């Protein structure tokens, strides 16, 4: 395989209003995110000649979000386009495919978008994800809670470990004005008092549901140097999609898709876990963070209990994880949340929560980003550097 | 009494499975080329991609692979059921399936606990395979 290392870069990030934003279509969030990403990169609309997007779950009555409708409304004519639904792994997969496209001249600037009125719209996040509704298995929470229970059995972790993840991420969110839980701390008591939803998961283990969107722009490393922000280079990338139906899956308690996806990304980047300054990990549930970090090789089975301590993961710690507050405490955008945060941190645009002297943490050179979808059925990895 | 809980979505592919359930038989597709017993229902074997299969009877015996306890009713029809157990059952013949474990206190369910199938005739057409602690 031709080495893709450092050949492509992410040059713009688009945020939208986010949180509870009633009265908006999913399409409108895609558009707002995309135009903000184009503006953030300092590009003219006509520069953008590629478009990749992750469709929202179809909500009744909501305008259909298809790539051609997006390019139509953005007023761009693209020569590279696709809709991609790898669920929560999509953000990373889109970035990878955009990277290959720009490196091979299929497009110069690819805008990658996501948006959804997930909180206020008519979509059904509580529906069964992999079947089982006849047994009262509703929502993604069922599959992940089953995975997490098995993880407790195999790795000796559980709520006492997951609370460390939830509390650390909340401490990051406390520094992020965009976050749902800005300035709202979580104590150990708050975690344990959080309502039990599907045992072993409490509310505090489960991600937010948010209205809003995110977008980013991928171009070649050379073109990136001429643009206004500090370039964020795609150093390594990987995917692995176990796909297996939940009951049959052996990846519920590892080895998850993170193992092969991460190893591929580390190999391309030519680095090891020791070179990583921070982790932006797809966190639909606290357990997903544990399983992903283990899959990437930061610790082994049975070691999570000792490794995952809030003081290490939180501001001031030596192993920062999910520095925006993540999808547990900032906002949930299907994996665009961790990816956008990695870019902001590497650019030095993260404000009060900026890694480095501001938060008494290591200056970030290299950040690993994960995406994960279905019930641990899809996985993508990006290693980004500045 | 009208059964108000969501029912399985039956299609051309999975209809035989639910027909067997209706007659209180747990059967799954066994690949007649490689012998793999697969679930959920599919037209191809995920081990060898053969389309040749027969509906093989299963003992209905197995062990709990993992379980959760719902404390929230995601659908109004489940309000009276919480807390209820949803589990993955490792069947003796190899495949695993999701189902409910009943006749067991939520605090008593354990991973590796032996369970056995029974059929809950929830409507005239649908019987759900559920599990309880093995006698």
Short mmCIF file of C-alpha atoms in Angstrom, two decimals:
data_model
loop_
_atom_site.label_atom_id
_atom_site.label_comp_id
_atom_site.label_asym_id
_atom_site.label_seq_id
_atom_site.Cartn_x
_atom_site.Cartn_y
_atom_site.Cartn_z
CA UNK A 1 0.00 0.00 0.00
CA UNK A 2 1.27 3.44 -0.93
CA UNK A 3 2.09 5.37 2.20
CA UNK A 4 -0.65 7.90 2.92
CA UNK A 5 1.19 9.20 6.00
CA UNK A 6 1.07 13.01 6.26
CA UNK A 7 -0.13 13.40 2.64
CA UNK A 8 -3.52 14.85 3.59
CA UNK A 9 -4.62 17.42 6.14
CA UNK A 10 -7.74 18.70 7.83
CA UNK A 11 -8.01 22.43 7.30
CA UNK A 12 -11.38 23.59 8.52
CA UNK A 13 -13.93 22.68 11.16
CA UNK A 14 -17.56 23.74 11.18
CA UNK A 15 -19.63 23.84 14.36
CA UNK A 16 -23.31 24.74 14.61
CA UNK A 17 -25.58 25.84 17.40
CA UNK A 18 -25.93 22.67 19.44
CA UNK A 19 -27.74 21.03 22.33
CA UNK A 20 -31.50 21.43 22.37
CA UNK A 21 -32.36 23.37 19.22
CA UNK A 22 -36.02 22.77 18.30
CA UNK A 23 -37.52 23.79 14.98
CA UNK A 24 -34.58 22.81 12.80
CA UNK A 25 -34.28 20.05 10.19
CA UNK A 26 -31.33 17.67 10.04
CA UNK A 27 -30.57 19.15 6.60
CA UNK A 28 -30.23 22.61 8.12
CA UNK A 29 -27.54 21.40 10.53
CA UNK A 30 -25.59 19.74 7.69
CA UNK A 31 -25.68 23.01 5.77
CA UNK A 32 -24.75 25.23 8.70
CA UNK A 33 -21.84 22.94 9.62
CA UNK A 34 -20.61 22.76 6.01
CA UNK A 35 -20.71 26.52 5.35
CA UNK A 36 -18.95 27.15 8.68
CA UNK A 37 -16.22 24.64 7.83
CA UNK A 38 -15.67 26.27 4.43
CA UNK A 39 -15.47 29.69 6.08
CA UNK A 40 -13.20 28.39 8.85
CA UNK A 41 -10.76 27.05 6.27
CA UNK A 42 -10.79 30.41 4.49
CA UNK A 43 -11.93 28.81 1.24
CA UNK A 44 -14.22 30.21 -1.40
CA UNK A 45 -17.36 28.17 -2.04
CA UNK A 46 -16.19 27.35 -5.56
CA UNK A 47 -12.94 25.84 -4.19
CA UNK A 48 -14.88 22.92 -2.69
CA UNK A 49 -15.10 20.12 -5.24
CA UNK A 50 -15.75 17.07 -3.07
CA UNK A 51 -18.53 16.16 -0.65
CA UNK A 52 -18.92 13.23 1.71
CA UNK A 53 -21.67 13.00 4.26
CA UNK A 54 -23.15 10.79 6.93
CA UNK A 55 -26.93 10.69 6.59
CA UNK A 56 -29.03 11.20 9.70
CA UNK A 57 -31.46 8.50 10.78
CA UNK A 58 -34.57 9.17 8.76
CA UNK A 59 -37.10 11.14 10.74
CA UNK A 60 -40.70 11.37 9.59
CA UNK A 61 -41.43 14.59 7.79
CA UNK A 62 -37.81 15.76 7.78
CA UNK A 63 -36.29 16.69 4.41
CA UNK A 64 -34.18 13.84 3.06
CA UNK A 65 -30.48 14.59 3.39
CA UNK A 66 -28.68 13.27 0.33
CA UNK A 67 -25.31 14.42 -1.00
CA UNK A 68 -26.78 16.01 -4.12
CA UNK A 69 -29.27 18.04 -2.08
CA UNK A 70 -26.43 19.29 0.10
CA UNK A 71 -24.22 20.32 -2.81
CA UNK A 72 -27.26 21.89 -4.48
CA UNK A 73 -28.04 24.06 -1.47
CA UNK A 74 -24.40 24.90 -0.77
CA UNK A 75 -24.04 25.97 -4.38
CA UNK A 76 -21.06 23.72 -5.02
CA UNK A 77 -20.40 21.52 -8.02
CA UNK A 78 -18.45 18.48 -6.90
CA UNK A 79 -16.54 15.83 -8.80
CA UNK A 80 -16.27 13.42 -5.87
CA UNK A 81 -19.29 12.59 -3.72
CA UNK A 82 -20.81 9.89 -1.52
CA UNK A 83 -23.11 9.21 1.41
CA UNK A 84 -21.48 6.99 3.94
CA UNK A 85 -23.21 5.19 6.71
CA UNK A 86 -20.72 3.35 8.86
CA UNK A 87 -22.69 4.58 11.88
CA UNK A 88 -20.49 6.09 14.55
CA UNK A 89 -17.32 5.16 12.66
CA UNK A 90 -18.35 7.40 9.77
CA UNK A 91 -16.45 10.59 10.69
CA UNK A 92 -13.15 8.70 10.64
CA UNK A 93 -14.09 6.72 7.52
CA UNK A 94 -15.10 9.92 5.68
CA UNK A 95 -11.77 11.56 6.56
CA UNK A 96 -9.89 8.51 5.27
CA UNK A 97 -11.73 8.34 1.98
CA UNK A 98 -11.41 12.09 1.52
CA UNK A 99 -7.67 11.79 2.15
CA UNK A 100 -7.24 9.16 -0.56
CA UNK A 101 -9.39 11.23 -2.93
CA UNK A 102 -7.34 14.42 -2.57
CA UNK A 103 -4.01 12.59 -2.68
CA UNK A 104 -5.02 10.96 -5.97
CA UNK A 105 -6.48 14.13 -7.46
CA UNK A 106 -10.13 13.14 -7.41
CA UNK A 107 -10.84 16.41 -5.62
CA UNK A 108 -8.91 19.31 -4.09
CA UNK A 109 -11.07 20.15 -1.09
CA UNK A 110 -13.56 17.64 0.30
CA UNK A 111 -16.16 18.83 2.79
CA UNK A 112 -17.38 16.07 5.15
CA UNK A 113 -20.65 16.75 6.96
CA UNK A 114 -23.01 15.47 9.60
CA UNK A 115 -26.11 17.00 11.14
CA UNK A 116 -29.19 15.76 12.90
CA UNK A 117 -32.13 17.03 14.91
CA UNK A 118 -31.67 13.98 17.11
CA UNK A 119 -33.01 15.53 20.30
CA UNK A 120 -35.91 17.64 19.05
CA UNK A 121 -36.81 15.86 15.79
CA UNK A 122 -39.12 12.94 15.21
CA UNK A 123 -36.35 10.33 14.93
CA UNK A 124 -36.42 7.33 17.20
CA UNK A 125 -33.17 6.82 19.05
CA UNK A 126 -34.98 4.38 21.32
CA UNK A 127 -35.68 1.86 18.58
CA UNK A 128 -34.07 -1.56 18.51
CA UNK A 129 -30.69 -1.41 16.81
CA UNK A 130 -30.04 -5.05 16.00
CA UNK A 131 -33.39 -6.69 16.56
CA UNK A 132 -34.69 -8.05 19.85
CA UNK A 133 -37.48 -5.53 20.25
CA UNK A 134 -39.86 -8.43 20.98
CA UNK A 135 -37.87 -9.03 24.18
CA UNK A 136 -37.98 -5.38 25.22
CA UNK A 137 -34.50 -4.64 23.89
CA UNK A 138 -34.77 -0.96 23.05
CA UNK A 139 -32.06 1.41 21.94
CA UNK A 140 -28.33 1.05 21.48
CA UNK A 141 -28.09 0.87 25.24
CA UNK A 142 -29.23 -2.78 25.27
CA UNK A 143 -26.37 -4.11 23.16
CA UNK A 144 -23.71 -2.03 24.88
CA UNK A 145 -24.99 -2.88 28.35
CA UNK A 146 -24.79 -6.57 27.40
CA UNK A 147 -21.24 -5.97 26.17
CA UNK A 148 -20.33 -4.07 29.33
CA UNK A 149 -21.69 -6.78 31.62
CA UNK A 150 -19.55 -9.31 29.80
CA UNK A 151 -16.61 -6.91 30.12
CA UNK A 152 -17.16 -6.76 33.90
CA UNK A 153 -17.01 -10.56 33.96
CA UNK A 154 -13.85 -10.79 31.85
CA UNK A 155 -11.84 -7.73 32.88
CA UNK A 156 -12.92 -7.05 36.47
CA UNK A 157 -13.99 -3.51 35.61
CA UNK A 158 -17.47 -2.06 36.06
CA UNK A 159 -19.10 1.06 37.51
CA UNK A 160 -16.12 1.76 39.79
CA UNK A 161 -13.92 2.08 36.67
CA UNK A 162 -16.54 3.72 34.43
CA UNK A 163 -17.17 6.46 37.00
CA UNK A 164 -13.54 7.54 36.55
CA UNK A 165 -14.16 8.01 32.81
CA UNK A 166 -17.47 9.85 33.32
CA UNK A 167 -16.07 12.16 36.00
CA UNK A 168 -12.89 12.97 34.06
CA UNK A 169 -14.85 13.84 30.93
CA UNK A 170 -17.20 16.00 32.96
CA UNK A 171 -14.19 17.91 34.27
CA UNK A 172 -13.16 18.64 30.67
CA UNK A 173 -16.74 19.68 29.82
CA UNK A 174 -16.63 22.10 32.74
CA UNK A 175 -14.01 24.03 30.74
CA UNK A 176 -15.92 23.98 27.43
CA UNK A 177 -18.55 26.73 26.90
CA UNK A 178 -20.10 24.63 24.07
CA UNK A 179 -20.65 21.65 26.34
CA UNK A 180 -23.98 20.54 27.73
CA UNK A 181 -22.33 20.29 31.14
CA UNK A 182 -20.19 23.45 31.08
CA UNK A 183 -19.52 24.49 34.67
CA UNK A 184 -21.61 21.60 36.02
CA UNK A 185 -19.34 19.16 37.88
CA UNK A 186 -20.01 15.49 38.60
CA UNK A 187 -18.93 14.00 41.92
CA UNK A 188 -18.54 10.31 42.78
CA UNK A 189 -21.87 10.56 44.64
CA UNK A 190 -23.50 12.15 41.59
CA UNK A 191 -22.30 9.22 39.48
CA UNK A 192 -23.65 6.57 41.82
CA UNK A 193 -26.89 8.50 42.37
CA UNK A 194 -27.40 8.82 38.63
CA UNK A 195 -30.53 6.90 37.62
CA UNK A 196 -30.06 3.25 36.67
CA UNK A 197 -31.30 2.90 33.09
CA UNK A 198 -30.24 -0.54 31.92
CA UNK A 199 -28.17 -2.17 34.64
CA UNK A 200 -25.10 -2.04 34.56
CA UNK A 201 -25.49 1.41 32.94
CA UNK A 202 -26.57 4.49 34.79
CA UNK A 203 -27.56 7.70 33.05
CA UNK A 204 -24.00 8.94 33.67
CA UNK A 205 -22.59 6.09 31.53
CA UNK A 206 -24.69 7.02 28.50
CA UNK A 207 -23.99 9.68 25.89
CA UNK A 208 -26.13 12.71 25.23
CA UNK A 209 -28.61 13.04 22.40
CA UNK A 210 -28.04 16.40 20.70
CA UNK A 211 -29.34 18.64 17.96
CA UNK A 212 -26.64 20.13 15.75
CA UNK A 213 -23.95 19.14 13.30
CA UNK A 214 -20.26 19.18 12.49
CA UNK A 215 -18.23 19.33 9.34
CA UNK A 216 -14.58 19.37 8.37
CA UNK A 217 -12.52 19.86 5.23
CA UNK A 218 -9.78 17.60 3.90
CA UNK A 219 -7.16 18.65 1.37
CA UNK A 220 -3.60 17.74 0.46
CA UNK A 221 -0.72 18.59 2.78
CA UNK A 222 0.68 21.05 0.21
CA UNK A 223 -2.57 22.97 -0.22
CA UNK A 224 -3.05 22.98 3.55
CA UNK A 225 0.10 25.04 4.05
CA UNK A 226 -1.43 27.96 2.16
CA UNK A 227 -4.53 28.12 4.33
CA UNK A 228 -5.19 30.20 7.41
CA UNK A 229 -5.06 27.69 10.27
CA UNK A 230 -2.21 25.56 11.49
CA UNK A 231 -2.42 22.34 9.46
CA UNK A 232 -3.52 19.11 11.09
CA UNK A 233 -2.01 16.22 9.17
CA UNK A 234 -3.51 12.76 8.86
CA UNK A 235 -0.58 10.68 10.03
CA UNK A 236 -2.23 7.28 10.28
CA UNK A 237 -5.57 5.67 9.57
CA UNK A 238 -7.33 2.35 9.95
CA UNK A 239 -10.69 0.63 9.92
CA UNK A 240 -12.03 -2.69 11.13
CA UNK A 241 -15.65 -3.64 11.08
CA UNK A 242 -16.47 -6.82 13.04
CA UNK A 243 -20.11 -6.39 11.88
CA UNK A 244 -21.28 -9.47 13.75
CA UNK A 245 -24.78 -9.58 15.18
CA UNK A 246 -24.70 -8.77 18.89
CA UNK A 247 -25.39 -12.18 20.45
CA UNK A 248 -22.84 -13.94 18.25
CA UNK A 249 -20.17 -11.31 18.75
CA UNK A 250 -16.96 -12.23 20.49
CA UNK A 251 -15.89 -8.58 20.36
CA UNK A 252 -18.36 -7.50 23.04
CA UNK A 253 -15.56 -7.92 25.52
CA UNK A 254 -12.66 -7.60 23.09
CA UNK A 255 -10.82 -7.97 20.83
CA UNK A 256 -12.97 -5.22 19.35
CA UNK A 257 -12.52 -3.50 15.98
CA UNK A 258 -10.08 -1.17 17.74
CA UNK A 259 -7.37 -3.85 17.67
CA UNK A 260 -6.91 -4.15 13.90
CA UNK A 261 -8.02 -0.59 13.12
CA UNK A 262 -5.59 0.84 15.67
CA UNK A 263 -2.69 -1.41 14.63
CA UNK A 264 -3.19 -0.35 10.99
CA UNK A 265 -3.14 3.33 11.95
CA UNK A 266 -0.06 2.97 14.17
CA UNK A 267 1.76 1.07 11.41
CA UNK A 268 1.02 3.74 8.79
CA UNK A 269 2.00 6.52 11.22
CA UNK A 270 5.16 4.65 12.23
CA UNK A 271 4.63 5.35 15.92
CA UNK A 272 3.52 3.53 19.08
CA UNK A 273 1.09 4.24 21.91
CA UNK A 274 3.99 5.98 23.74
CA UNK A 275 3.91 8.78 21.14
CA UNK A 276 0.25 9.68 21.71
CA UNK A 277 -0.31 12.92 23.67
CA UNK A 278 -4.09 12.70 23.99
CA UNK A 279 -7.00 10.46 23.02
CA UNK A 280 -10.34 11.52 21.55
CA UNK A 281 -12.31 8.31 21.87
CA UNK A 282 -15.81 7.60 20.59
CA UNK A 283 -17.83 7.44 23.79
CA UNK A 284 -21.40 6.36 23.22
CA UNK A 285 -21.02 4.73 26.64
CA UNK A 286 -18.27 4.77 29.25
CA UNK A 287 -17.47 1.12 28.55
CA UNK A 288 -16.74 1.93 24.89
CA UNK A 289 -13.86 4.15 26.07
CA UNK A 290 -12.43 1.34 28.20
CA UNK A 291 -12.71 -1.26 25.43
CA UNK A 292 -11.30 1.06 22.74
CA UNK A 293 -8.26 2.17 24.75
CA UNK A 294 -7.58 -1.48 25.58
CA UNK A 295 -7.92 -2.42 21.91
CA UNK A 296 -5.39 0.26 20.96
CA UNK A 297 -2.93 -1.31 23.39
CA UNK A 298 -2.71 1.36 26.09
CA UNK A 299 -3.35 -1.36 28.66
CA UNK A 300 -4.10 -5.07 28.67
CA UNK A 301 -7.13 -7.11 29.72
CA UNK A 302 -7.46 -6.90 33.49
CA UNK A 303 -5.37 -3.71 33.70
CA UNK A 304 -8.16 -1.20 33.02
CA UNK A 305 -9.14 -0.95 36.66
CA UNK A 306 -5.71 0.42 37.62
CA UNK A 307 -5.08 2.39 34.42
CA UNK A 308 -8.32 4.32 34.13
CA UNK A 309 -8.17 6.88 36.93
CA UNK A 310 -9.93 10.25 36.70
CA UNK A 311 -6.84 12.19 37.78
CA UNK A 312 -4.93 10.77 34.80
CA UNK A 313 -7.72 11.32 32.24
CA UNK A 314 -8.88 14.77 33.43
CA UNK A 315 -7.34 18.25 33.06
CA UNK A 316 -3.87 18.15 34.64
CA UNK A 317 -3.52 14.42 34.00
CA UNK A 318 -0.81 12.57 32.08
CA UNK A 319 -3.31 10.70 29.84
CA UNK A 320 -5.95 13.19 28.65
CA UNK A 321 -9.08 11.61 27.18
CA UNK A 322 -12.05 13.32 25.51
CA UNK A 323 -11.00 16.87 26.20
CA UNK A 324 -14.21 18.57 25.03
CA UNK A 325 -16.24 16.58 27.54
CA UNK A 326 -16.87 14.08 24.76
CA UNK A 327 -20.20 12.69 23.76
CA UNK A 328 -21.00 11.94 27.41
CA UNK A 329 -20.72 15.56 28.54
CA UNK A 330 -20.32 17.88 25.54
CA UNK A 331 -22.63 16.80 22.68
CA UNK A 332 -23.25 13.69 20.60
CA UNK A 333 -22.50 13.94 16.90
CA UNK A 334 -21.82 10.35 15.82
CA UNK A 335 -18.04 10.53 16.12
CA UNK A 336 -17.68 14.01 14.67
CA UNK A 337 -17.41 15.18 18.31
CA UNK A 338 -14.04 13.48 19.04
CA UNK A 339 -12.66 14.28 15.57
CA UNK A 340 -13.50 18.00 15.73
CA UNK A 341 -11.98 18.21 19.21
CA UNK A 342 -8.69 16.63 18.09
CA UNK A 343 -8.41 19.24 15.33
CA UNK A 344 -9.12 22.14 17.69
CA UNK A 345 -6.55 20.86 20.21
CA UNK A 346 -3.83 20.37 17.58
CA UNK A 347 -4.50 23.85 16.19
CA UNK A 348 -4.27 25.34 19.66
CA UNK A 349 -7.82 26.69 19.42
CA UNK A 350 -9.34 24.91 22.42
CA UNK A 351 -9.50 27.92 24.75
CA UNK A 352 -9.81 27.17 28.46
CA UNK A 353 -9.51 23.44 27.86
CA UNK A 354 -6.43 23.70 25.61
CA UNK A 355 -3.88 20.95 26.21
CA UNK A 356 -0.53 22.37 27.27
CA UNK A 357 0.25 24.94 29.96
CA UNK A 358 -3.39 26.15 30.17
CA UNK A 359 -4.51 22.80 31.59
CA UNK A 360 -1.18 21.68 33.01
CA UNK A 361 -0.91 18.88 30.48
CA UNK A 362 1.52 17.90 27.73
CA UNK A 363 1.64 20.13 24.65
CA UNK A 364 -0.18 18.01 22.02
CA UNK A 365 1.74 16.92 18.95
CA UNK A 366 -0.12 13.69 18.16
CA UNK A 367 -3.71 12.73 18.99
CA UNK A 368 -5.52 9.46 18.29
CA UNK A 369 -9.21 9.61 17.36
CA UNK A 370 -11.64 6.69 17.31
CA UNK A 371 -15.00 6.12 15.72
CA UNK A 372 -17.27 3.23 16.55
CA UNK A 373 -20.73 2.27 15.42
CA UNK A 374 -23.60 -0.15 15.78
CA UNK A 375 -22.93 -2.26 18.83
CA UNK A 376 -19.15 -2.35 18.45
CA UNK A 377 -19.78 -3.42 14.84
CA UNK A 378 -17.83 -0.70 13.00
CA UNK A 379 -14.57 1.00 13.94
CA UNK A 380 -12.32 3.70 12.48
CA UNK A 381 -9.06 5.19 13.72
CA UNK A 382 -7.23 8.39 12.80
CA UNK A 383 -3.85 9.47 14.10
CA UNK A 384 -3.52 13.23 13.66
CA UNK A 385 -0.48 15.43 14.17
CA UNK A 386 0.22 19.11 13.88
CA UNK B 1 -56.41 -9.02 26.65
CA UNK B 2 -54.72 -7.27 23.80
CA UNK B 3 -50.95 -7.74 23.63
CA UNK B 4 -49.49 -4.24 23.28
CA UNK B 5 -45.75 -4.92 23.26
CA UNK B 6 -43.76 -4.68 20.04
CA UNK B 7 -43.79 -7.94 18.09
CA UNK B 8 -41.03 -9.39 15.93
CA UNK B 9 -41.01 -8.16 12.35
CA UNK B 10 -41.66 -11.24 10.23
CA UNK B 11 -40.42 -11.33 6.66
CA UNK B 12 -39.94 -13.94 3.93
CA UNK B 13 -36.58 -14.99 5.35
CA UNK B 14 -37.43 -15.41 9.03
CA UNK B 15 -41.01 -16.70 8.68
CA UNK B 16 -40.00 -20.39 9.15
CA UNK B 17 -38.22 -19.57 12.42
CA UNK B 18 -41.37 -18.01 13.85
CA UNK B 19 -43.56 -20.80 12.45
CA UNK B 20 -41.47 -23.33 14.41
CA UNK B 21 -41.70 -21.14 17.51
CA UNK B 22 -45.46 -21.15 17.10
CA UNK B 23 -45.37 -24.94 17.38
CA UNK B 24 -43.03 -24.60 20.38
CA UNK B 25 -39.93 -25.79 18.61
CA UNK B 26 -36.65 -23.90 18.66
CA UNK B 27 -35.04 -24.49 15.29
CA UNK B 28 -32.26 -22.64 13.54
CA UNK B 29 -30.64 -22.92 10.13
CA UNK B 30 -27.84 -25.44 9.87
CA UNK B 31 -25.61 -25.18 6.83
CA UNK B 32 -25.75 -28.50 5.01
CA UNK B 33 -22.32 -27.82 3.50
CA UNK B 34 -20.21 -26.87 6.52
CA UNK B 35 -22.51 -27.77 9.42
CA UNK B 36 -22.48 -24.32 11.04
CA UNK B 37 -25.66 -23.45 12.92
CA UNK B 38 -26.40 -19.79 12.32
CA UNK B 39 -28.52 -17.11 13.93
CA UNK B 40 -30.07 -14.65 13.19
CA UNK B 41 -31.80 -16.04 10.13
CA UNK B 42 -30.00 -15.44 6.85
CA UNK B 43 -30.10 -16.74 3.32
CA UNK B 44 -26.32 -17.39 3.37
CA UNK B 45 -24.01 -19.13 5.81
CA UNK B 46 -21.63 -16.56 7.36
CA UNK B 47 -18.91 -19.23 7.57
CA UNK B 48 -18.91 -20.58 4.00
CA UNK B 49 -21.51 -18.49 2.12
CA UNK B 50 -23.40 -21.60 1.12
CA UNK B 51 -27.11 -21.10 0.52
CA UNK B 52 -27.95 -24.70 1.41
CA UNK B 53 -29.47 -25.10 4.86
CA UNK B 54 -31.92 -27.13 6.90
CA UNK B 55 -33.92 -26.13 9.98
CA UNK B 56 -32.29 -28.16 12.70
CA UNK B 57 -34.00 -28.69 16.08
CA UNK B 58 -32.15 -27.38 19.13
CA UNK B 59 -32.27 -28.66 22.69
CA UNK B 60 -33.23 -25.23 24.04
CA UNK B 61 -30.61 -25.63 26.74
CA UNK B 62 -27.83 -23.17 27.31
CA UNK B 63 -26.10 -20.75 29.64
CA UNK B 64 -26.26 -17.03 30.25
CA UNK B 65 -23.45 -15.32 28.29
CA UNK B 66 -24.39 -11.81 29.39
CA UNK B 67 -27.44 -10.06 30.82
CA UNK B 68 -28.83 -6.65 31.64
CA UNK B 69 -31.71 -5.41 33.75
CA UNK B 70 -34.01 -2.75 32.30
CA UNK B 71 -35.00 -0.14 34.86
CA UNK B 72 -36.57 2.18 32.32
CA UNK B 73 -39.63 1.47 30.17
CA UNK B 74 -38.70 2.61 26.67
CA UNK B 75 -42.21 1.65 25.53
CA UNK B 76 -45.38 2.24 27.59
CA UNK B 77 -46.29 -1.46 27.37
CA UNK B 78 -43.21 -2.33 29.46
CA UNK B 79 -44.11 -0.07 32.40
CA UNK B 80 -45.47 -2.96 34.42
CA UNK B 81 -42.49 -5.18 33.67
CA UNK B 82 -39.55 -3.18 34.97
CA UNK B 83 -37.17 -4.35 36.23
CA UNK B 84 -36.88 -7.11 33.59
CA UNK B 85 -33.97 -9.16 32.34
CA UNK B 86 -32.67 -9.23 28.77
CA UNK B 87 -29.89 -11.74 28.17
CA UNK B 88 -27.68 -13.34 25.60
CA UNK B 89 -27.99 -17.10 25.90
CA UNK B 90 -25.19 -19.36 24.76
CA UNK B 91 -27.07 -22.37 23.37
CA UNK B 92 -25.49 -25.81 23.78
CA UNK B 93 -25.45 -26.30 19.98
CA UNK B 94 -23.27 -23.20 19.42
CA UNK B 95 -25.28 -20.14 18.45
CA UNK B 96 -26.27 -17.44 20.86
CA UNK B 97 -29.56 -15.59 20.97
CA UNK B 98 -31.06 -12.71 22.84
CA UNK B 99 -34.17 -13.27 24.91
CA UNK B 100 -35.68 -12.68 28.32
CA UNK B 101 -34.96 -14.65 31.46
CA UNK B 102 -38.04 -15.03 33.58
CA UNK B 103 -38.89 -16.90 36.75
CA UNK B 104 -35.67 -15.52 38.22
CA UNK B 105 -35.19 -12.53 40.51
CA UNK B 106 -33.16 -9.81 38.82
CA UNK B 107 -30.55 -10.03 41.58
CA UNK B 108 -30.16 -13.79 41.11
CA UNK B 109 -29.22 -13.93 37.43
CA UNK B 110 -25.55 -14.74 36.82
CA UNK B 111 -23.23 -15.21 33.86
CA UNK B 112 -22.89 -18.96 33.06
CA UNK B 113 -26.17 -19.77 34.83
CA UNK B 114 -27.85 -22.80 33.13
CA UNK B 115 -31.18 -21.93 31.49
CA UNK B 116 -33.75 -23.65 29.30
CA UNK B 117 -36.24 -22.44 26.73
CA UNK B 118 -40.00 -22.21 27.04
CA UNK B 119 -42.51 -20.58 24.71
CA UNK B 120 -44.65 -17.64 25.66
CA UNK B 121 -47.78 -17.58 23.46
CA UNK B 122 -48.16 -13.81 23.35
CA UNK B 123 -50.63 -13.73 20.44
CA UNK B 124 -52.41 -16.29 18.31
CA UNK B 125 -49.61 -16.15 15.75
CA UNK B 126 -46.54 -15.40 17.83
CA UNK B 127 -44.86 -17.51 20.47
CA UNK B 128 -41.68 -16.01 21.88
CA UNK B 129 -38.85 -18.31 22.95
CA UNK B 130 -37.92 -17.22 26.48
CA UNK B 131 -35.69 -18.78 29.07
CA UNK B 132 -35.82 -19.68 32.74
CA UNK B 133 -33.35 -21.25 35.13
CA UNK B 134 -32.82 -24.92 34.23
CA UNK B 135 -34.59 -27.35 36.51
#
